[in-house]
mmCIF file of C-alpha atoms in Angstrom:
data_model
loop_
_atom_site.group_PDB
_atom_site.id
_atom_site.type_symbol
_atom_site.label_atom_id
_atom_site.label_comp_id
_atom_site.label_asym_id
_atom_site.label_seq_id
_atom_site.Cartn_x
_atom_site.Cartn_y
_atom_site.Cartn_z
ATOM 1 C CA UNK A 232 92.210 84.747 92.501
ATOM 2 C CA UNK A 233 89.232 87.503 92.720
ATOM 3 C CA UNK A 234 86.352 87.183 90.451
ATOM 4 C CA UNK A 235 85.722 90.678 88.764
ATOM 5 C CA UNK A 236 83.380 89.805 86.326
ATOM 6 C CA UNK A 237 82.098 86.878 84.361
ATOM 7 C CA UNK A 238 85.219 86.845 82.404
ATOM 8 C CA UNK A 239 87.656 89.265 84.020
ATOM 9 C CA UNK A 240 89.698 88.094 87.615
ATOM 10 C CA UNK A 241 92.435 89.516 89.464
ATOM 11 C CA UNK A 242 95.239 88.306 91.469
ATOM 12 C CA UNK A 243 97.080 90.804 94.325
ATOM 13 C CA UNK A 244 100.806 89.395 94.392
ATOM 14 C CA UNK A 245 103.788 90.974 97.268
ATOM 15 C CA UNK A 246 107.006 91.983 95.910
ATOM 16 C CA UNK A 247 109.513 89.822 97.886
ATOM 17 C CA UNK A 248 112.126 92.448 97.132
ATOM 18 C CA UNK A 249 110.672 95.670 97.783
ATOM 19 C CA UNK A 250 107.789 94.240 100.282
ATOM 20 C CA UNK A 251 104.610 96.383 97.743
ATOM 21 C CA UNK A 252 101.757 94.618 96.614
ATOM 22 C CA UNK A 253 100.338 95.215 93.333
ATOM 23 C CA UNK A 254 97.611 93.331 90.902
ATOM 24 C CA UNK A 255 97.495 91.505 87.782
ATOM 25 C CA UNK A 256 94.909 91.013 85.841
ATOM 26 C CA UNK A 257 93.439 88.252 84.214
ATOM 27 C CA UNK A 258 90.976 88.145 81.128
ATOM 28 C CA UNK A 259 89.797 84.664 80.549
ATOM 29 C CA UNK A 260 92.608 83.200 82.665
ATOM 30 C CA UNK A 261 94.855 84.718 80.633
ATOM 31 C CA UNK A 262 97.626 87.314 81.255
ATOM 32 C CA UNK A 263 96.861 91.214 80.932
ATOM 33 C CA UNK A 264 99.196 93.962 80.587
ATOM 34 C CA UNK A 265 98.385 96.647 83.707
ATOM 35 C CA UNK A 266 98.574 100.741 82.804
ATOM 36 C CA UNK A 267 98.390 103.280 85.295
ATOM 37 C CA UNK A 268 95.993 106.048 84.003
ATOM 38 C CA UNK A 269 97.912 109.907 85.232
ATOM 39 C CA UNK A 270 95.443 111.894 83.965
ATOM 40 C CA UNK A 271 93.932 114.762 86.185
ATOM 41 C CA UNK A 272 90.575 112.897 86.097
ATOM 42 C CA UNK A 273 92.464 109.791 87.142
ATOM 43 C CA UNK A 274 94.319 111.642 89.961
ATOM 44 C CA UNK A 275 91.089 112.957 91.599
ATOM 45 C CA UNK A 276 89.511 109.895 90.992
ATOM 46 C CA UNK A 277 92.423 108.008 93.024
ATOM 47 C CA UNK A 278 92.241 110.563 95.934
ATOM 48 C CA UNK A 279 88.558 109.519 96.271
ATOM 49 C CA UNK A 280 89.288 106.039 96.611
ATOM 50 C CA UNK A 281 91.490 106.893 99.169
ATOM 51 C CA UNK A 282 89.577 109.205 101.236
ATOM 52 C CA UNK A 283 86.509 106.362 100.648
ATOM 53 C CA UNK A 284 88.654 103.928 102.793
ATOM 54 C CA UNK A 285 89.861 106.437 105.409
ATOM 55 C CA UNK A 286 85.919 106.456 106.392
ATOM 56 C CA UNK A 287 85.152 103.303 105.764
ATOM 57 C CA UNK A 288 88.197 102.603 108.626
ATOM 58 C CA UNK A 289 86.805 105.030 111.266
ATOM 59 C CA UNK A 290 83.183 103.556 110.564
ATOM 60 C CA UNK A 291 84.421 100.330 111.434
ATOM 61 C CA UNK A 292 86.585 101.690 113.975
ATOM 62 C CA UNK A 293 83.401 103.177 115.446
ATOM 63 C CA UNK A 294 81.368 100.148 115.473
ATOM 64 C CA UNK A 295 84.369 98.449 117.596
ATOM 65 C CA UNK A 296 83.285 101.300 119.917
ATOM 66 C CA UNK A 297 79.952 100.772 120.326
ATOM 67 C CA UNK A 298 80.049 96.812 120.705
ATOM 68 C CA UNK A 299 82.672 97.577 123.535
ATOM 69 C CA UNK A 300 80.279 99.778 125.232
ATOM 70 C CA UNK A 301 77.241 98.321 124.883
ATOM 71 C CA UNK A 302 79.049 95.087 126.818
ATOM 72 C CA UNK A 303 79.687 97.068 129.781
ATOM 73 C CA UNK A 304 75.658 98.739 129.522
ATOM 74 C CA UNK A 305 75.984 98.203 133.577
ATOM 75 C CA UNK A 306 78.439 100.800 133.849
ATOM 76 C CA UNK A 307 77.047 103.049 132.340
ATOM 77 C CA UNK A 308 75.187 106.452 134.297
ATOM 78 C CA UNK A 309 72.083 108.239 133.125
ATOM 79 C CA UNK A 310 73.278 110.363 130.934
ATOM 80 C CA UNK A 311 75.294 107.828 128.970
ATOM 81 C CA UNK A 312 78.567 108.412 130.039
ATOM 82 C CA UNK A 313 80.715 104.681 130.897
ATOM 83 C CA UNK A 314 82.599 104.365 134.281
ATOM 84 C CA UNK A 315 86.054 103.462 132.623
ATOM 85 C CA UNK A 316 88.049 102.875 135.737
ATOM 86 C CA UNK A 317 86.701 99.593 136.241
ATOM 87 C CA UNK A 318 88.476 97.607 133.356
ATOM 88 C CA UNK A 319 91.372 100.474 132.406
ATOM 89 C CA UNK A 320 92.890 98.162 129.977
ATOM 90 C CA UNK A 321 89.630 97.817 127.689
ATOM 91 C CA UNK A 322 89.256 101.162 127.412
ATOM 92 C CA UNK A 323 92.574 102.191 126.736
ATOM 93 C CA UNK A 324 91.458 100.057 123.385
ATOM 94 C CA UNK A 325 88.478 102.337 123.313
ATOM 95 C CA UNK A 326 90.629 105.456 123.405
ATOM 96 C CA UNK A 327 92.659 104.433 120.230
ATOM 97 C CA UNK A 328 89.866 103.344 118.286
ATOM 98 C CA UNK A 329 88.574 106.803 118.774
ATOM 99 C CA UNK A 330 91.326 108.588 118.317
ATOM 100 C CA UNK A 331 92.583 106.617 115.099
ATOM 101 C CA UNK A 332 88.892 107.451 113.893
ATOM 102 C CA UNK A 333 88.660 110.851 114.298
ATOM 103 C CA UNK A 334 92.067 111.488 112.985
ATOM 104 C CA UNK A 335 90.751 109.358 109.633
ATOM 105 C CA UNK A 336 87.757 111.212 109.593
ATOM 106 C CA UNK A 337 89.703 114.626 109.699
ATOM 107 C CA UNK A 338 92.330 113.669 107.225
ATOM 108 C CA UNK A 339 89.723 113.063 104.883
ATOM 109 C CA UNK A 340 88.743 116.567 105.121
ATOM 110 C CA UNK A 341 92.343 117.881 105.193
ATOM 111 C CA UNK A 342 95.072 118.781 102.579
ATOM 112 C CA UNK A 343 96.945 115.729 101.928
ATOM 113 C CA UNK A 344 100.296 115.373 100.452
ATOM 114 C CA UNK A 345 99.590 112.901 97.207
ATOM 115 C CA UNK A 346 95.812 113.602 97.157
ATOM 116 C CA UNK A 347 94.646 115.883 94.607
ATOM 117 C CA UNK A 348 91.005 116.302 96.484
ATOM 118 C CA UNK A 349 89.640 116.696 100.050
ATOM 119 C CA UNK A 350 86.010 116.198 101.249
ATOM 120 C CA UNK A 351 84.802 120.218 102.599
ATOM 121 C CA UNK A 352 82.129 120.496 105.239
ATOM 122 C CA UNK A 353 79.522 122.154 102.466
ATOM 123 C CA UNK A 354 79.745 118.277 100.598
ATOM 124 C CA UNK A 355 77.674 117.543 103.964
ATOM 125 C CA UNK A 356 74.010 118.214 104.202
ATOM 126 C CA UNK A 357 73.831 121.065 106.423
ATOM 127 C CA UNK A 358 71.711 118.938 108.906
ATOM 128 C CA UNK A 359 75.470 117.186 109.833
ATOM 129 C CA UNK A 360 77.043 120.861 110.462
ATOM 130 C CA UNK A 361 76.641 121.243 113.799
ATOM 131 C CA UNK A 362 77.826 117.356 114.141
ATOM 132 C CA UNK A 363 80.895 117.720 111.732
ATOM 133 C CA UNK A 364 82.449 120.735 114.140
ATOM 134 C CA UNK A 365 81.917 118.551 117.183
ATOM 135 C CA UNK A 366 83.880 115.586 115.472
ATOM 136 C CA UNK A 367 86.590 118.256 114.081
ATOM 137 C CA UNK A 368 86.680 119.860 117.566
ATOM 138 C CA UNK A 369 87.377 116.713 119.360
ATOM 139 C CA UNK A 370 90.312 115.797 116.267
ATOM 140 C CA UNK A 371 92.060 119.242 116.691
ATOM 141 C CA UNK A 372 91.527 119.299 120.874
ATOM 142 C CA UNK A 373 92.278 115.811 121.549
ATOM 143 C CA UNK A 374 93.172 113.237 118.711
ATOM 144 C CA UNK A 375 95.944 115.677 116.995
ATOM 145 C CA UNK A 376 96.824 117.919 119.721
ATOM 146 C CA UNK A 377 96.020 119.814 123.190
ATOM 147 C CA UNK A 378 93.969 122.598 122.089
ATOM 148 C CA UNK A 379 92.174 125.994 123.977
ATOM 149 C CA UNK A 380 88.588 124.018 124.543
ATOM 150 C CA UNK A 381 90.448 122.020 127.644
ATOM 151 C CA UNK A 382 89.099 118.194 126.064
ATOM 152 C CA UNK A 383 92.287 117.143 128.290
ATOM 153 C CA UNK A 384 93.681 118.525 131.580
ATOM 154 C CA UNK A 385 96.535 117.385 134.065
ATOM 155 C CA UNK A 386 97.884 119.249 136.970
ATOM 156 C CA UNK A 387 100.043 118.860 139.898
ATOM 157 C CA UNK A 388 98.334 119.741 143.197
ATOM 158 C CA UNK A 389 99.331 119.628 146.783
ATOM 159 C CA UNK A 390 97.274 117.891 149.608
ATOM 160 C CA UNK A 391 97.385 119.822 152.905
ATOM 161 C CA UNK A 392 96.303 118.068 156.134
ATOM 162 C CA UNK A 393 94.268 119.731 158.304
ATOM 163 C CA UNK A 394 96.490 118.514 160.711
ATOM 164 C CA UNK A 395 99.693 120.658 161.997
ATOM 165 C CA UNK A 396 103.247 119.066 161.535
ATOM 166 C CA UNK A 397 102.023 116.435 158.586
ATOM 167 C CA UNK A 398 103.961 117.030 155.545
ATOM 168 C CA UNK A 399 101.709 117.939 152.720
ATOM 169 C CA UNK A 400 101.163 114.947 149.671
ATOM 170 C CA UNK A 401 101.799 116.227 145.989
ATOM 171 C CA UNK A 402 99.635 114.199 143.219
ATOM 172 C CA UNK A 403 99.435 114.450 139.474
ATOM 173 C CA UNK A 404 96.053 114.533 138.287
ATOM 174 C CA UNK A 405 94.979 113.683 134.765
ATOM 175 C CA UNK A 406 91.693 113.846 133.050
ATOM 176 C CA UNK A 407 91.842 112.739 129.671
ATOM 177 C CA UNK A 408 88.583 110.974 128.286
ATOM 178 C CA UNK A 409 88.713 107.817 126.193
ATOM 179 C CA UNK A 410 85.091 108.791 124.080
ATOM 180 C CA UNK A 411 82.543 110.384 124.015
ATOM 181 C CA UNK A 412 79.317 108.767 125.321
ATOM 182 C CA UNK A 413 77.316 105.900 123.573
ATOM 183 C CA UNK A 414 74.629 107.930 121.986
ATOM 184 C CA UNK A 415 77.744 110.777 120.954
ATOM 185 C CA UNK A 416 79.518 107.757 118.975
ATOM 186 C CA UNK A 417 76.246 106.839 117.382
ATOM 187 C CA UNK A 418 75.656 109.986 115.855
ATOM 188 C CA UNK A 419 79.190 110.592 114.857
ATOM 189 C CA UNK A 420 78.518 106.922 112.704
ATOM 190 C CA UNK A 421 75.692 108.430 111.206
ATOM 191 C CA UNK A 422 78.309 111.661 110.121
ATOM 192 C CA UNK A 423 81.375 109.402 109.295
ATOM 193 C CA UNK A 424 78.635 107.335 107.089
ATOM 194 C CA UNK A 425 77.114 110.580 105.283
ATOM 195 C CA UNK A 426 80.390 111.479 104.393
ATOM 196 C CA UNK A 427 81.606 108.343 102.916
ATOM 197 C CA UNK A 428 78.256 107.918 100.751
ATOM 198 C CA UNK A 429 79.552 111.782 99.300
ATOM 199 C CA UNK A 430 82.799 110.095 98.604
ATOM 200 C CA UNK A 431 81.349 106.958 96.948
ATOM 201 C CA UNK A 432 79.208 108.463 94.587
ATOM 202 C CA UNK A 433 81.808 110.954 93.685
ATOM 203 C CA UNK A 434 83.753 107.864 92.915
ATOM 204 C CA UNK A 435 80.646 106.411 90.786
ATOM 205 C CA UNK A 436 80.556 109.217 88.711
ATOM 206 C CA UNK A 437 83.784 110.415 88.095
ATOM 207 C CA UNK A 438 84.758 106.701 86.946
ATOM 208 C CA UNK A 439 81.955 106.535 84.626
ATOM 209 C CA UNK A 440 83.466 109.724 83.329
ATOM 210 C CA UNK A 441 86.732 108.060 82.813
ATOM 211 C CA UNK A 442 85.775 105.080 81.519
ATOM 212 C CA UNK A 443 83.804 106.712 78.696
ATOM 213 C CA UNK A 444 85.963 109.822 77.818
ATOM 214 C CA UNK A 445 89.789 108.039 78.064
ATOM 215 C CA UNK A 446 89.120 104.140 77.742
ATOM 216 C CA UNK A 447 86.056 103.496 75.391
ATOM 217 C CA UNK A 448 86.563 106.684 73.078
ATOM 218 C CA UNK A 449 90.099 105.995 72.474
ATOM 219 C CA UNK A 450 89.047 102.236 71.200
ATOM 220 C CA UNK A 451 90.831 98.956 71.247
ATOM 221 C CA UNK A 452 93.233 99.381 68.675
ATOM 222 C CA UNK A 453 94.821 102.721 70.742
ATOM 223 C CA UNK A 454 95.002 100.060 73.833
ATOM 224 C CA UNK A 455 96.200 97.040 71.996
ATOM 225 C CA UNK A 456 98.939 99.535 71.032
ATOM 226 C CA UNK A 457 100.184 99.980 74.634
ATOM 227 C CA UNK A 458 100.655 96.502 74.948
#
């Protein structure tokens, strides 16, 4: 049981049958009856919530990143970038964290079957434009698909010997990165993070507007009806 307030709890319970989860409420320990609020405000309001956890997955999906690489702070060069060959199964973790993020972050800014809203780069302070096209660059070029700015490259090549008579060696080469450098993944936290405090106070504020305008001003006698 989850304490909601001082006198109102809630209990999330899985369908055997159809394998959903859903909640029921409790006021006072007793029984309430659930109803699902469809109106346009609701709607939005939902879409929020749901863009709200998208971020708050790639943030955490992120930090995974960053307490990888700052393990492996040995590795890394000058300029930040981490030697991944040296422990290739690690950082094929590291790739899907960032991949999983940026496709979160991107979705949240992308037209959504079931969502009635989508976050647009003007909700950002302009200060996280420039930061914003990076992290949608790297979605559209690498996370979602192969795209013109070359992220990832293979080829097949043929090594010739200097030496006459040796038959040549054909390789595949791939370069395909697995992040972006330490101090790149910090600052696309502090993005990811901006955005989700847009999406949380839209959340704030367009529940307040709910609460007030369809559940107080209708009164308990309208809801005691639906019951």
């Amino acid at each position: 049981m989850d304490k909601l307030t001082d006198e109102w709890s809630k209990r999330t319970v899985l369908d055997a049958k159809s394998g959903r989860a859903y909640n029921v409420y409790y006021y006072k320990r007793k029984k309430a009856v659930r109803i699902e609020l469809k109106s346009p405000k609701a709607k939005v309001l939902a879409g929020y919530v749901l863009i709200e956890k998208d971020l708050r997955s790639a943030i955490f999906w992120l930090e995974q990143i960053v307490e990888i690489m700052s393990s492996y702070e040995k590795f890394t060069d000058s300029k930040g970038h981490v030697k991944a060959t040296y422990d290739r199964e690690k950082f094929n973790l590291v790739k899907g964290l960032f991949v999983a993020a940026l496709t979160f972050y991107g979705k949240s800014f992308s037209t959504c079957e079931g969502r009635r809203v989508k976050l647009e780069k003007k909700n950002l302070e302009e200060g996280f434009w420039s930061e914003h096209n990076h992290a949608i660059g790297f979605r559209n070029n690498f996370a979602a698909h192969s795209g013109a700015e070359k992220i990832e490259e293979a080829a097949v090549v043929v090594a010739v010997p200097i030496k006459k008579g040796v038959i040549p060696h054909m390789a595949k080469e791939l370069k395909q990165p697995d992040t972006i450098t330490h101090n790149g993944i910090v600052e696309f936290l502090k993005l990811f993070n901006h955005a989700r405090d847009f999406a949380v106070n839209k959340i704030e504020t367009i529940e307040q507007k709910i609460y007030e305008e369809e559940v107080l001003a209708k009164g308990p006698k309208y809801w005691a009806s639906k019951t």
